[in-house]
mmCIF file of C-alpha atoms and ligand atoms in Angstrom:
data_model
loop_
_atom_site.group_PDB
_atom_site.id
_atom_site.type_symbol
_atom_site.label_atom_id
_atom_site.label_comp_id
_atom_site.label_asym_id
_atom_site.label_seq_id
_atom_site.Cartn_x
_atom_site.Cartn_y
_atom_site.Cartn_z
ATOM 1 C CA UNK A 8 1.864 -19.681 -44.938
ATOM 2 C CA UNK A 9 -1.708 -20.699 -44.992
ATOM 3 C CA UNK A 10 -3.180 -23.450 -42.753
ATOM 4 C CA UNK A 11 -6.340 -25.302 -42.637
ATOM 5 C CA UNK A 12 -7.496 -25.832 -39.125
ATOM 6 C CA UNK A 13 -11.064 -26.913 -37.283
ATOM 7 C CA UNK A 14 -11.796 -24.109 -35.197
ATOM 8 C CA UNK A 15 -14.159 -24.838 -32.545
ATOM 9 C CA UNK A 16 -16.043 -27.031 -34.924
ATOM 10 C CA UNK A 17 -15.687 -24.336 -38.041
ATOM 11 C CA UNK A 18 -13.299 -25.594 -41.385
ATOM 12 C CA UNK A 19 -10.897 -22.696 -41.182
ATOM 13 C CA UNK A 20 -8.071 -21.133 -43.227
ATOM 14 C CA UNK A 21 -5.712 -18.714 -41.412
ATOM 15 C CA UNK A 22 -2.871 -16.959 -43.285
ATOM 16 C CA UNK A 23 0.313 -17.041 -41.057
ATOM 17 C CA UNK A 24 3.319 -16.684 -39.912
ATOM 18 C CA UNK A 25 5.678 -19.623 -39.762
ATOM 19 C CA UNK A 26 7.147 -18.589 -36.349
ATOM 20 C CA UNK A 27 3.651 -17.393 -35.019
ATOM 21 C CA UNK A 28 2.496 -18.677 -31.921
ATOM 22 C CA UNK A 29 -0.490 -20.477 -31.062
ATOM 23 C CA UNK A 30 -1.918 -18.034 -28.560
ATOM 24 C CA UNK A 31 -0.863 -14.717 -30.505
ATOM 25 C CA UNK A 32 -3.377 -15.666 -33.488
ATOM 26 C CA UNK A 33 -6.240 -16.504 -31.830
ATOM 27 C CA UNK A 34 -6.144 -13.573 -29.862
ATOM 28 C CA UNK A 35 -4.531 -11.420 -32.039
ATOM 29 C CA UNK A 36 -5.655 -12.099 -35.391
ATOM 30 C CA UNK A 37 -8.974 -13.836 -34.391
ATOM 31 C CA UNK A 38 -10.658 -12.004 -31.428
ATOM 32 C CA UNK A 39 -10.727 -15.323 -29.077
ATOM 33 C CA UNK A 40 -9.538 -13.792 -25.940
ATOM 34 C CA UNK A 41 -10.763 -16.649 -23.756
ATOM 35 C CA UNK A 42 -7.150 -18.220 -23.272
ATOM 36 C CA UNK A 43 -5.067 -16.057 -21.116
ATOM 37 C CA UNK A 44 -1.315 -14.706 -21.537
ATOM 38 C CA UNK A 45 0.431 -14.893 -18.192
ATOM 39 C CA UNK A 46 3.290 -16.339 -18.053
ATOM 40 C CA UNK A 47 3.736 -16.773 -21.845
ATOM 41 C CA UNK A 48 6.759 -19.385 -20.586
ATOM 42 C CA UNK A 49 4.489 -22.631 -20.710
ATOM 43 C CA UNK A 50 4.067 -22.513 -17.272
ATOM 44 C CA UNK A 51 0.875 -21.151 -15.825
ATOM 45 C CA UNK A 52 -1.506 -23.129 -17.713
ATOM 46 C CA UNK A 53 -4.004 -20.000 -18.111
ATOM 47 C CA UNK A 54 -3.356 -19.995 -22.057
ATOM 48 C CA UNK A 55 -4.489 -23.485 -22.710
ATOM 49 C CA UNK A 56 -6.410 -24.572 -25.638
ATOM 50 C CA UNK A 57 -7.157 -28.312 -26.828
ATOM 51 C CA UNK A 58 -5.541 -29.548 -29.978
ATOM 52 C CA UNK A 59 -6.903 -32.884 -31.341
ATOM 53 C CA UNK A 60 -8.197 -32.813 -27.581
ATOM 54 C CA UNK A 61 -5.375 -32.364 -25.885
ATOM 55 C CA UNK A 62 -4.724 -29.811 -23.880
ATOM 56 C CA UNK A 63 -1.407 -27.504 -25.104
ATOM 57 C CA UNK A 64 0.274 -23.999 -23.705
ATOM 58 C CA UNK A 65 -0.689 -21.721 -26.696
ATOM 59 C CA UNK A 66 1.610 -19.501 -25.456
ATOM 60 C CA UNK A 67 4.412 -21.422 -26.904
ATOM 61 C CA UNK A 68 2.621 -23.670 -29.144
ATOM 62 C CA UNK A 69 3.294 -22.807 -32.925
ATOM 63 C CA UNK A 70 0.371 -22.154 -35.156
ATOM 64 C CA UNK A 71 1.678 -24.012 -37.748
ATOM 65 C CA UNK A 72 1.561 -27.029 -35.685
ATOM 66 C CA UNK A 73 -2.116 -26.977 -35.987
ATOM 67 C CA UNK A 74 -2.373 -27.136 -39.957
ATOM 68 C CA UNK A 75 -5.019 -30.137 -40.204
ATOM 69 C CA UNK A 76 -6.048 -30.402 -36.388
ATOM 70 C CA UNK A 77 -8.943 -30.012 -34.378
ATOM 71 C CA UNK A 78 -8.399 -26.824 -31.766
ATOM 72 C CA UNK A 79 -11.013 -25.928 -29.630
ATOM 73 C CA UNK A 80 -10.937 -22.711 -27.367
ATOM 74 C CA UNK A 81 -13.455 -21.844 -24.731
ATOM 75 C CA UNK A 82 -15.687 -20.324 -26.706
ATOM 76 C CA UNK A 83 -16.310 -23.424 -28.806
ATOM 77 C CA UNK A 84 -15.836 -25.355 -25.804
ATOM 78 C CA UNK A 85 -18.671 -23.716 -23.813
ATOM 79 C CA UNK A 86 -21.147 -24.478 -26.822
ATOM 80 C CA UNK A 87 -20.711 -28.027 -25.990
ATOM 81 C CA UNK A 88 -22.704 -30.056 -23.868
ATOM 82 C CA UNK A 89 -19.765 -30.723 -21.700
ATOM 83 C CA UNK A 90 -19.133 -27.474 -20.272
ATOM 84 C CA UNK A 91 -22.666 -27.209 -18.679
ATOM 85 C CA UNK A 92 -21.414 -29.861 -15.937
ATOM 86 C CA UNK A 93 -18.302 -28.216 -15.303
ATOM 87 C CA UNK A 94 -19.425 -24.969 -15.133
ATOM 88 C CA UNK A 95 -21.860 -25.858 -12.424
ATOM 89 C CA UNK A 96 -19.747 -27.743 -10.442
ATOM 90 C CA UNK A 97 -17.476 -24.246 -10.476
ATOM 91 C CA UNK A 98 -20.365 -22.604 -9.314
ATOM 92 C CA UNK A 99 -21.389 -24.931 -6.870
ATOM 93 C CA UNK A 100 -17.891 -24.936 -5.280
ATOM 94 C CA UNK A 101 -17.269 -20.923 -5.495
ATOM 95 C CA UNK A 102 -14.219 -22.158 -7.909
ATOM 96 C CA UNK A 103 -13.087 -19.117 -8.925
ATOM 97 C CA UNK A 104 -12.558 -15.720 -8.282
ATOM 98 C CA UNK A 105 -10.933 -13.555 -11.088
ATOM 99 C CA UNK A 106 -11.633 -16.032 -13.554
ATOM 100 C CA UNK A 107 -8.155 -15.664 -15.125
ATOM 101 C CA UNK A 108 -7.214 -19.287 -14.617
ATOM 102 C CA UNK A 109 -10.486 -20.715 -14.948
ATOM 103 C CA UNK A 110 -10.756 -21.506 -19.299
ATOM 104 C CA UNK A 111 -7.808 -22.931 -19.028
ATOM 105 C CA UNK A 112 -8.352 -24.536 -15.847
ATOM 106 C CA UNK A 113 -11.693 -26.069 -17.563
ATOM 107 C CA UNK A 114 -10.378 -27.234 -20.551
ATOM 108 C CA UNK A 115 -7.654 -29.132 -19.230
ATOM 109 C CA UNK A 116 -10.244 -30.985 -16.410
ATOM 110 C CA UNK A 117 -11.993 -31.750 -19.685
ATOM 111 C CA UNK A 118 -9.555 -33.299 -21.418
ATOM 112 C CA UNK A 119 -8.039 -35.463 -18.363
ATOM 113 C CA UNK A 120 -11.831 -36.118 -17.507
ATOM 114 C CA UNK A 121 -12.386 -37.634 -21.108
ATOM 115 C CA UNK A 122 -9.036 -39.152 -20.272
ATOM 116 C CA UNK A 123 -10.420 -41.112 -17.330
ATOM 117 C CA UNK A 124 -7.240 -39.679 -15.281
ATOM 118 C CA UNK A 125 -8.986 -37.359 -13.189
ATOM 119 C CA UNK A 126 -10.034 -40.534 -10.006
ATOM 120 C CA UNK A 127 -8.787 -38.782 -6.354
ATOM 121 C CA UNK A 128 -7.179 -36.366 -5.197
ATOM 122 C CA UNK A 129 -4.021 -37.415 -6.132
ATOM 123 C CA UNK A 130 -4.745 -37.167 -9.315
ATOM 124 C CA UNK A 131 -7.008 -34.026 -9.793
ATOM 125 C CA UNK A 132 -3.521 -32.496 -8.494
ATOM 126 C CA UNK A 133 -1.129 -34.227 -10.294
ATOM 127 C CA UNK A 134 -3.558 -33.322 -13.096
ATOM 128 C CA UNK A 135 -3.973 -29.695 -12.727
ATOM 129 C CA UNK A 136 -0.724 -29.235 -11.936
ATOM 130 C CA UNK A 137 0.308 -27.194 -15.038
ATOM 131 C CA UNK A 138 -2.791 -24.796 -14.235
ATOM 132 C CA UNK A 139 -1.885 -22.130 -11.488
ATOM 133 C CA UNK A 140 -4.414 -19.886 -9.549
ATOM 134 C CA UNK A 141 -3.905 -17.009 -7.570
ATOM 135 C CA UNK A 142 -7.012 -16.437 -5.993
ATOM 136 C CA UNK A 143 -8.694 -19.578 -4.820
ATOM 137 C CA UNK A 144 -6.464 -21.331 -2.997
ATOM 138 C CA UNK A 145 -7.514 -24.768 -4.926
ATOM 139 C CA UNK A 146 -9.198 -25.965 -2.549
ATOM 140 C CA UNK A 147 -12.399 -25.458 -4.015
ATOM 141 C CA UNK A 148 -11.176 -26.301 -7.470
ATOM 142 C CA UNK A 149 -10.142 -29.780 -5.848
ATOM 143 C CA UNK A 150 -13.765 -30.147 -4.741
ATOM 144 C CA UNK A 151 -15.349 -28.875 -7.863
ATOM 145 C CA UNK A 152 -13.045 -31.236 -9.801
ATOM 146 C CA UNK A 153 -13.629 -33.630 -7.103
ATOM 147 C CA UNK A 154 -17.250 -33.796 -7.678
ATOM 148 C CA UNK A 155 -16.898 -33.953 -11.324
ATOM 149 C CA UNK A 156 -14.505 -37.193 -11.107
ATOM 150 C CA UNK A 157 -16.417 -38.868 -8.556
ATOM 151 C CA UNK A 158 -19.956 -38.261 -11.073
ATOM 152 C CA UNK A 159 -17.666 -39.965 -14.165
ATOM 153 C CA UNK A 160 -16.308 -42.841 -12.158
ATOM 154 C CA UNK A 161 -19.881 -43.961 -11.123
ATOM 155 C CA UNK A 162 -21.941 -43.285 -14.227
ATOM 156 C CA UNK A 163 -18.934 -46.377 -15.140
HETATM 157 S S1 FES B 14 0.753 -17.969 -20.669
HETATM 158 FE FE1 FES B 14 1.060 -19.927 -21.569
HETATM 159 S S2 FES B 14 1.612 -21.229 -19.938
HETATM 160 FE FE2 FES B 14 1.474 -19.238 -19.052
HETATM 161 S S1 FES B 15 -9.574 -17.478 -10.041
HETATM 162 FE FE1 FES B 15 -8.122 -15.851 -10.174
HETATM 163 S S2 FES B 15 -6.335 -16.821 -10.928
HETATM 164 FE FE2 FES B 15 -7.695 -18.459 -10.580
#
């Protein structure tokens, strides 16, 4: 089946497979290797991409589902002006290690940052709680994240 999707800002037509996943075709068919296969169960949160903004589990989110939507992976994502803050907060905090976790990890803090859902701690966990690390421990993703929520709620 053919779809028309906009990919990372690009009018797109991809030719697939009813049954294809999400994650399989963009790293498959189109080279964007940015979101992560781990547990490919919708658990671990490192395959996430946003659809319409919202983050998903490409893993085990069907291409189809995407015929007319907006999907942006980290590579379109980091042309935006919005990664710049994240990714220096990350750096400021030492918020990663491997980097497996970490486009996921960054797309979903944008999304629940646009959101306004991302406050206190509390939240930044509740929040991330569908994106595992291995290496960091969080607790310099919490701060990073912390930062990052605590610069939204007072530019208001
Ligand atoms: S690889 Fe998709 S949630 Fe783990
Ligand atoms: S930085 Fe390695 S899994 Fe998160």
């Amino acid at each position: 089946m053919r779809i028309s999707v906009d990919l990372n800002g690009v009018p797109t037509s991809l030719d697939i497979e009813p049954q294809e996943f999400l994650l399989d075709v963009l790293r498959d068919d189109l080279g964007l290797t940015g979101a992560k296969r781990s547990c490919d169960t919708q658990v671990c949160g490192t395959c996430t991409v946003l659809v319409d903004g919202a983050p998903v589990s490409a893993c085990s989110y069907l291409a189809a589902e995407t015929d007319g939507r907006a999907v942006t992976t980290i590579e379109g994502f980091r042309e935006t002006p919005a990664f710049e803050p994240i990714a220096a907060a990350f750096t400021r905090h030492a918020a990663l290690q491997c980097g497996f976790c970490t486009p996921g990890m960054v797309l979903t803090i944008h999304a629940l940052l646009e959101d306004g859902e991302l406050t206190d701690e509390p939240s930044i966990r509740h929040g991330l709680a569908g994106n595992l690390c291995r290496c960091t421990g969080y607790r310099s993703i919490l701060a990073a994240v912390g930062e990052l929520a605590a610069n939204r709620v007072a530019a208001g």
